[in-house]
mmCIF file of C-alpha atoms in Angstrom:
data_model
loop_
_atom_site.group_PDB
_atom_site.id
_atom_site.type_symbol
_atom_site.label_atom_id
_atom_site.label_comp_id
_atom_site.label_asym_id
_atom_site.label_seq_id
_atom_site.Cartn_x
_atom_site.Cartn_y
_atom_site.Cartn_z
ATOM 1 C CA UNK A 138 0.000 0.000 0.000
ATOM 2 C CA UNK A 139 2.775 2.569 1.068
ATOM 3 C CA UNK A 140 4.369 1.823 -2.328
ATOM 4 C CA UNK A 141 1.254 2.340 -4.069
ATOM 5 C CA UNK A 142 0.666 5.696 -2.640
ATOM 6 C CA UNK A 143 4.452 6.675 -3.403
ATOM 7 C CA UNK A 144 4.352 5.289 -7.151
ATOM 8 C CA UNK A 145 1.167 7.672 -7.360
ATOM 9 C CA UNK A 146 2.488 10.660 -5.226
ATOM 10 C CA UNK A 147 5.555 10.733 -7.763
ATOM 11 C CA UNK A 148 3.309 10.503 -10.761
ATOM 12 C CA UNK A 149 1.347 13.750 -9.581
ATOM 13 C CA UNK A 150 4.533 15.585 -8.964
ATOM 14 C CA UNK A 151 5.859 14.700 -12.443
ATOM 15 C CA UNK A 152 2.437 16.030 -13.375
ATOM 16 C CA UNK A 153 2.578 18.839 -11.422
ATOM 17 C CA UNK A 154 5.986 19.947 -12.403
ATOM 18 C CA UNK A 155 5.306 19.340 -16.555
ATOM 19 C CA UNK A 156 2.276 21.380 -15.962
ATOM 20 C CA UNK A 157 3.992 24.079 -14.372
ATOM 21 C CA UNK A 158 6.150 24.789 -17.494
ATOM 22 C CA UNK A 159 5.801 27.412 -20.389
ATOM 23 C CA UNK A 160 5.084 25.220 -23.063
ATOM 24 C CA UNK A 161 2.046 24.266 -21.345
ATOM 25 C CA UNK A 162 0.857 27.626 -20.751
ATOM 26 C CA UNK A 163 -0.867 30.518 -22.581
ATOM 27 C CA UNK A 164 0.025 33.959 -22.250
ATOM 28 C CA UNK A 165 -1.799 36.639 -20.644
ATOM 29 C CA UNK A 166 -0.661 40.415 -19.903
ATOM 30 C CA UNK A 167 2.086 39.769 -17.810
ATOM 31 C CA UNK A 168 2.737 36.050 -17.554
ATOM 32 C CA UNK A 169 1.210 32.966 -18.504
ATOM 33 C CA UNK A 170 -1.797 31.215 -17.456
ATOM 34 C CA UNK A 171 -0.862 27.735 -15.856
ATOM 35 C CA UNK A 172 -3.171 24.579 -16.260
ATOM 36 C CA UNK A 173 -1.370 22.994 -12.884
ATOM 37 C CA UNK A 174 -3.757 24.923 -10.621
ATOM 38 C CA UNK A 175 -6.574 21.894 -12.003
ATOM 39 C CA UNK A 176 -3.989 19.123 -10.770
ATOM 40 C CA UNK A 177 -2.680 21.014 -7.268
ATOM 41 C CA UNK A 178 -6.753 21.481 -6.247
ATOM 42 C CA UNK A 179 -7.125 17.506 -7.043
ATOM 43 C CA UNK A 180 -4.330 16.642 -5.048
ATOM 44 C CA UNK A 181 -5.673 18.672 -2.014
ATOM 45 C CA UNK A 182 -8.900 16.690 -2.382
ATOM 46 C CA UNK A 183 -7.286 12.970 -2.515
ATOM 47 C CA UNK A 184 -3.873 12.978 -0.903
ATOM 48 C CA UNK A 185 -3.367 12.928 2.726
ATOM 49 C CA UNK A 186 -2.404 16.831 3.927
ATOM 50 C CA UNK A 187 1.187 16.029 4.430
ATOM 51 C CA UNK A 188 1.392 14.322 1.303
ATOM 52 C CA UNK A 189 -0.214 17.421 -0.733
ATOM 53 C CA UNK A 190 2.083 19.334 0.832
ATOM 54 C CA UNK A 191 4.969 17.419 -0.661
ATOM 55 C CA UNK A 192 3.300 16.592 -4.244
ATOM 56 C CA UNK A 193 1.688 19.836 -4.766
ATOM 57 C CA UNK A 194 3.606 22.538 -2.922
ATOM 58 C CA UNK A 195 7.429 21.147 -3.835
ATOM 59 C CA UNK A 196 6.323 20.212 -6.960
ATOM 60 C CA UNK A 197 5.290 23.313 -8.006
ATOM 61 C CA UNK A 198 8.325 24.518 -6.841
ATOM 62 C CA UNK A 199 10.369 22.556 -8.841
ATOM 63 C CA UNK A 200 8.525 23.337 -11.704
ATOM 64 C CA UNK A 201 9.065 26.626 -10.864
ATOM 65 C CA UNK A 202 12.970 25.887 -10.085
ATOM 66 C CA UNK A 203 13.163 24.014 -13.837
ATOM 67 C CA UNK A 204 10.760 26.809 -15.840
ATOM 68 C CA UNK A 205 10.754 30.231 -14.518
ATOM 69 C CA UNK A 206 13.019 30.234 -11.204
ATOM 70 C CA UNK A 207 12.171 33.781 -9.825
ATOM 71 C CA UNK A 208 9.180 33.191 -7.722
ATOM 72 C CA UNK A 209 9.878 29.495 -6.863
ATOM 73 C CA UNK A 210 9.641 30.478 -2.931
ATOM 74 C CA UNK A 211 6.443 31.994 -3.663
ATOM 75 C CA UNK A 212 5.148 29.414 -5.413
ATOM 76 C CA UNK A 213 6.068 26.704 -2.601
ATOM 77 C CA UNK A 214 5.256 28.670 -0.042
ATOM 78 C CA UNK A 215 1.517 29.741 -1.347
ATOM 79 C CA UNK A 216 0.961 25.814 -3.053
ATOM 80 C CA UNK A 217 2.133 24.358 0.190
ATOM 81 C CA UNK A 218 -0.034 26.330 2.503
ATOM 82 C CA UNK A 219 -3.602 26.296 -0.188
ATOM 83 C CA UNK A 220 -3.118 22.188 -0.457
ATOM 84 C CA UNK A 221 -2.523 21.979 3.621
ATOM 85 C CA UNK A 222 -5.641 24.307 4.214
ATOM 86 C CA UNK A 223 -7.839 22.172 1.917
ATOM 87 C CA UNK A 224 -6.615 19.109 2.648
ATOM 88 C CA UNK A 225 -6.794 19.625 6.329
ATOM 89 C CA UNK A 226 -10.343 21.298 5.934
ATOM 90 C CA UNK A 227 -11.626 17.628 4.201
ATOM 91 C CA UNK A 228 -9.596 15.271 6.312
ATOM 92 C CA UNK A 229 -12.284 14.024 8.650
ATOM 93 C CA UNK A 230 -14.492 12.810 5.748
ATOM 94 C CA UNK A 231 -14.248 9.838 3.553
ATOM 95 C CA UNK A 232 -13.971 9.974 0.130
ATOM 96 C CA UNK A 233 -16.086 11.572 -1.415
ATOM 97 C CA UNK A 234 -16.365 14.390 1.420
ATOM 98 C CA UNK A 235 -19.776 16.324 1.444
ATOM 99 C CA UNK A 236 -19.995 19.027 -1.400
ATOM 100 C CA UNK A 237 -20.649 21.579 0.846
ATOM 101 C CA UNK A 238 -17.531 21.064 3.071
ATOM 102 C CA UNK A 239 -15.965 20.915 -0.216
ATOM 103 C CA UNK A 240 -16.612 23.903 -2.050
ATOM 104 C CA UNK A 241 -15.835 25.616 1.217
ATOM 105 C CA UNK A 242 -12.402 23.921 1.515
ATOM 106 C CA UNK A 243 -11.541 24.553 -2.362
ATOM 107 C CA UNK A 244 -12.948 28.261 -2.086
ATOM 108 C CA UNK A 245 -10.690 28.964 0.948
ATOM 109 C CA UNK A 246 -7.748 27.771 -1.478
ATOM 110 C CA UNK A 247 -8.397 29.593 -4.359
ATOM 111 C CA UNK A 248 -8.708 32.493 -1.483
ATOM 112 C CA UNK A 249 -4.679 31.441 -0.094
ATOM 113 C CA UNK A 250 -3.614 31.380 -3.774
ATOM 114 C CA UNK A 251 -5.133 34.700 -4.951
ATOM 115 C CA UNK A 252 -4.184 36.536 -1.983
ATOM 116 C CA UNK A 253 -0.626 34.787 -1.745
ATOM 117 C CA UNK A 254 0.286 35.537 -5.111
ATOM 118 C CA UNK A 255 -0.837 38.824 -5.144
ATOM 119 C CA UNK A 256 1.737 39.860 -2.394
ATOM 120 C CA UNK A 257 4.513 37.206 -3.808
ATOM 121 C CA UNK A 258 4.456 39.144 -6.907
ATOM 122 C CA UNK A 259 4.503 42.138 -5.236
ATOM 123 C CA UNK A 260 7.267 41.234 -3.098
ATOM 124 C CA UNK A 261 9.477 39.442 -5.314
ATOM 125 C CA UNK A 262 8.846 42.410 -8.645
ATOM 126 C CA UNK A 263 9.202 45.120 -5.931
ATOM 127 C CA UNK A 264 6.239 46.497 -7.340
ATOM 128 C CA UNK A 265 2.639 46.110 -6.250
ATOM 129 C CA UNK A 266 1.541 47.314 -10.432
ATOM 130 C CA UNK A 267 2.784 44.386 -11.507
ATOM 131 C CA UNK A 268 0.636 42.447 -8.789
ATOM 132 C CA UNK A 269 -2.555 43.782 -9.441
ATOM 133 C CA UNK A 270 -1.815 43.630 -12.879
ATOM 134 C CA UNK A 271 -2.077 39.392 -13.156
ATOM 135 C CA UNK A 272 -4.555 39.970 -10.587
ATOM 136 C CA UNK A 273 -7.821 39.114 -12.525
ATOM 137 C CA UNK A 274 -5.756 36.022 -14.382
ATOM 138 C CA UNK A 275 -4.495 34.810 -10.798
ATOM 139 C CA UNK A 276 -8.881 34.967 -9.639
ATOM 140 C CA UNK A 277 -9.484 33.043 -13.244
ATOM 141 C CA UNK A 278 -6.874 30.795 -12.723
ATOM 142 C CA UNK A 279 -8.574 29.690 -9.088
ATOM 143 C CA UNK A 280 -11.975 29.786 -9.925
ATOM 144 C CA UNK A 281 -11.097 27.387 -13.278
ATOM 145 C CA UNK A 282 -8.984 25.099 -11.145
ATOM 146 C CA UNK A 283 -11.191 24.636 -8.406
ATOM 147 C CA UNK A 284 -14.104 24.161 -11.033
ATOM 148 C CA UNK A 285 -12.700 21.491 -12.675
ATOM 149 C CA UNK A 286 -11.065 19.711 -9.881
ATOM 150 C CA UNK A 287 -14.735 19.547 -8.464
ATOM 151 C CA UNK A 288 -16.007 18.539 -11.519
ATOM 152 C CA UNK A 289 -13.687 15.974 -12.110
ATOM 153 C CA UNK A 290 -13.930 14.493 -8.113
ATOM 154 C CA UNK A 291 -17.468 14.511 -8.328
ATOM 155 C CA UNK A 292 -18.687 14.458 -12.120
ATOM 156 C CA UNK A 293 -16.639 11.770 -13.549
ATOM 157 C CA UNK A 294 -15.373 7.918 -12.095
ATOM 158 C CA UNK A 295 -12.311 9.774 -11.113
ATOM 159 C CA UNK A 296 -12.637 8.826 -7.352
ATOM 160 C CA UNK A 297 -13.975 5.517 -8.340
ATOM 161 C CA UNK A 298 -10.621 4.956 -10.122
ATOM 162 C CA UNK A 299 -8.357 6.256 -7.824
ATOM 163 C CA UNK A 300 -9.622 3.766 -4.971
ATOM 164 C CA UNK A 301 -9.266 0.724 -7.236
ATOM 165 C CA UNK A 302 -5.575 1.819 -7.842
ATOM 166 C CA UNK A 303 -4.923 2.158 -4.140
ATOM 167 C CA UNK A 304 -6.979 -1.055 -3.335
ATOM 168 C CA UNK A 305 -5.711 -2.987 -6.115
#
């Protein structure tokens, strides 16, 4: 079982960190909108907090560390803290947890991410125009992951799957 849960930790990372490159981005003013938000808000909802924290918040940081190294503190530190918040938030359901616990715990992360970024940016640009600037793509960028993460944990045989791959 623990190697299960390792073999599948490592895949999300790998997933994580392609995800978080440049090449699999768009640009908007100012950046590029990343598709890895979808896959960190997933994690948060099926890994164990500690284990989010790893998969999600150090993988985005080496994604970061391999892509665009500039704000790979940011990133870990703002990844780490949204994935521990959620995961922590849903930890004393089973799988699936309520929706309504749910859409709390992913709102409160897109909430950590926004805000976190926002003063990241600020702080590692030295300039707060350049924040508010990727502001409204940072509040699209939450609002789409957390969709889709919900859809996809509720909506599809995602779940289903993922306990037949830890089962066996």
């Amino acid at each position: 079982m623990q190697t299960k849960r390792l073999t599948l930790g490592s895949f999300f990372m790998a997933l994580t960190i392609i995800l978080s490159s440049s090449w699999l981005s768009f640009p908007v003013a100012g950046g590029h909108f990343y598709f890895n938000g979808i896959l960190i808000f997933l994690v948060a909802l099926i890994f164990q907090p500690w284990e989010a924290v790893i998969i999600a918040g150090f993988g985005s940081f080496l994604g970061d560390f391999f892509f665009y190294p500039l704000p790979m503190f940011v990133t870990l530190v703002v990844h780490s803290v949204q994935v521990l918040v959620i995961a922590l938030l849903l930890k004393r359901y089973q799988q699936p947890a309520p929706k309504i616990p749910t859409i709390m715990a992913l709102l409160m992360g897109s909430v950590i991410v926004v805000v976190g970024y926002f003063f990241g940016r600020g702080y590692v640009y030295s300039t707060l125009a350049y924040a508010w600037m990727k502001l409204p793509f940072d509040i699209l960028a939450a609002i789409l992951g957390a969709s889709v993460a919900y859809v996809i944990y509720y909506h599809t045989d995602f779940l289903n799957s993922w306990k037949a791959l830890l089962k066996g």
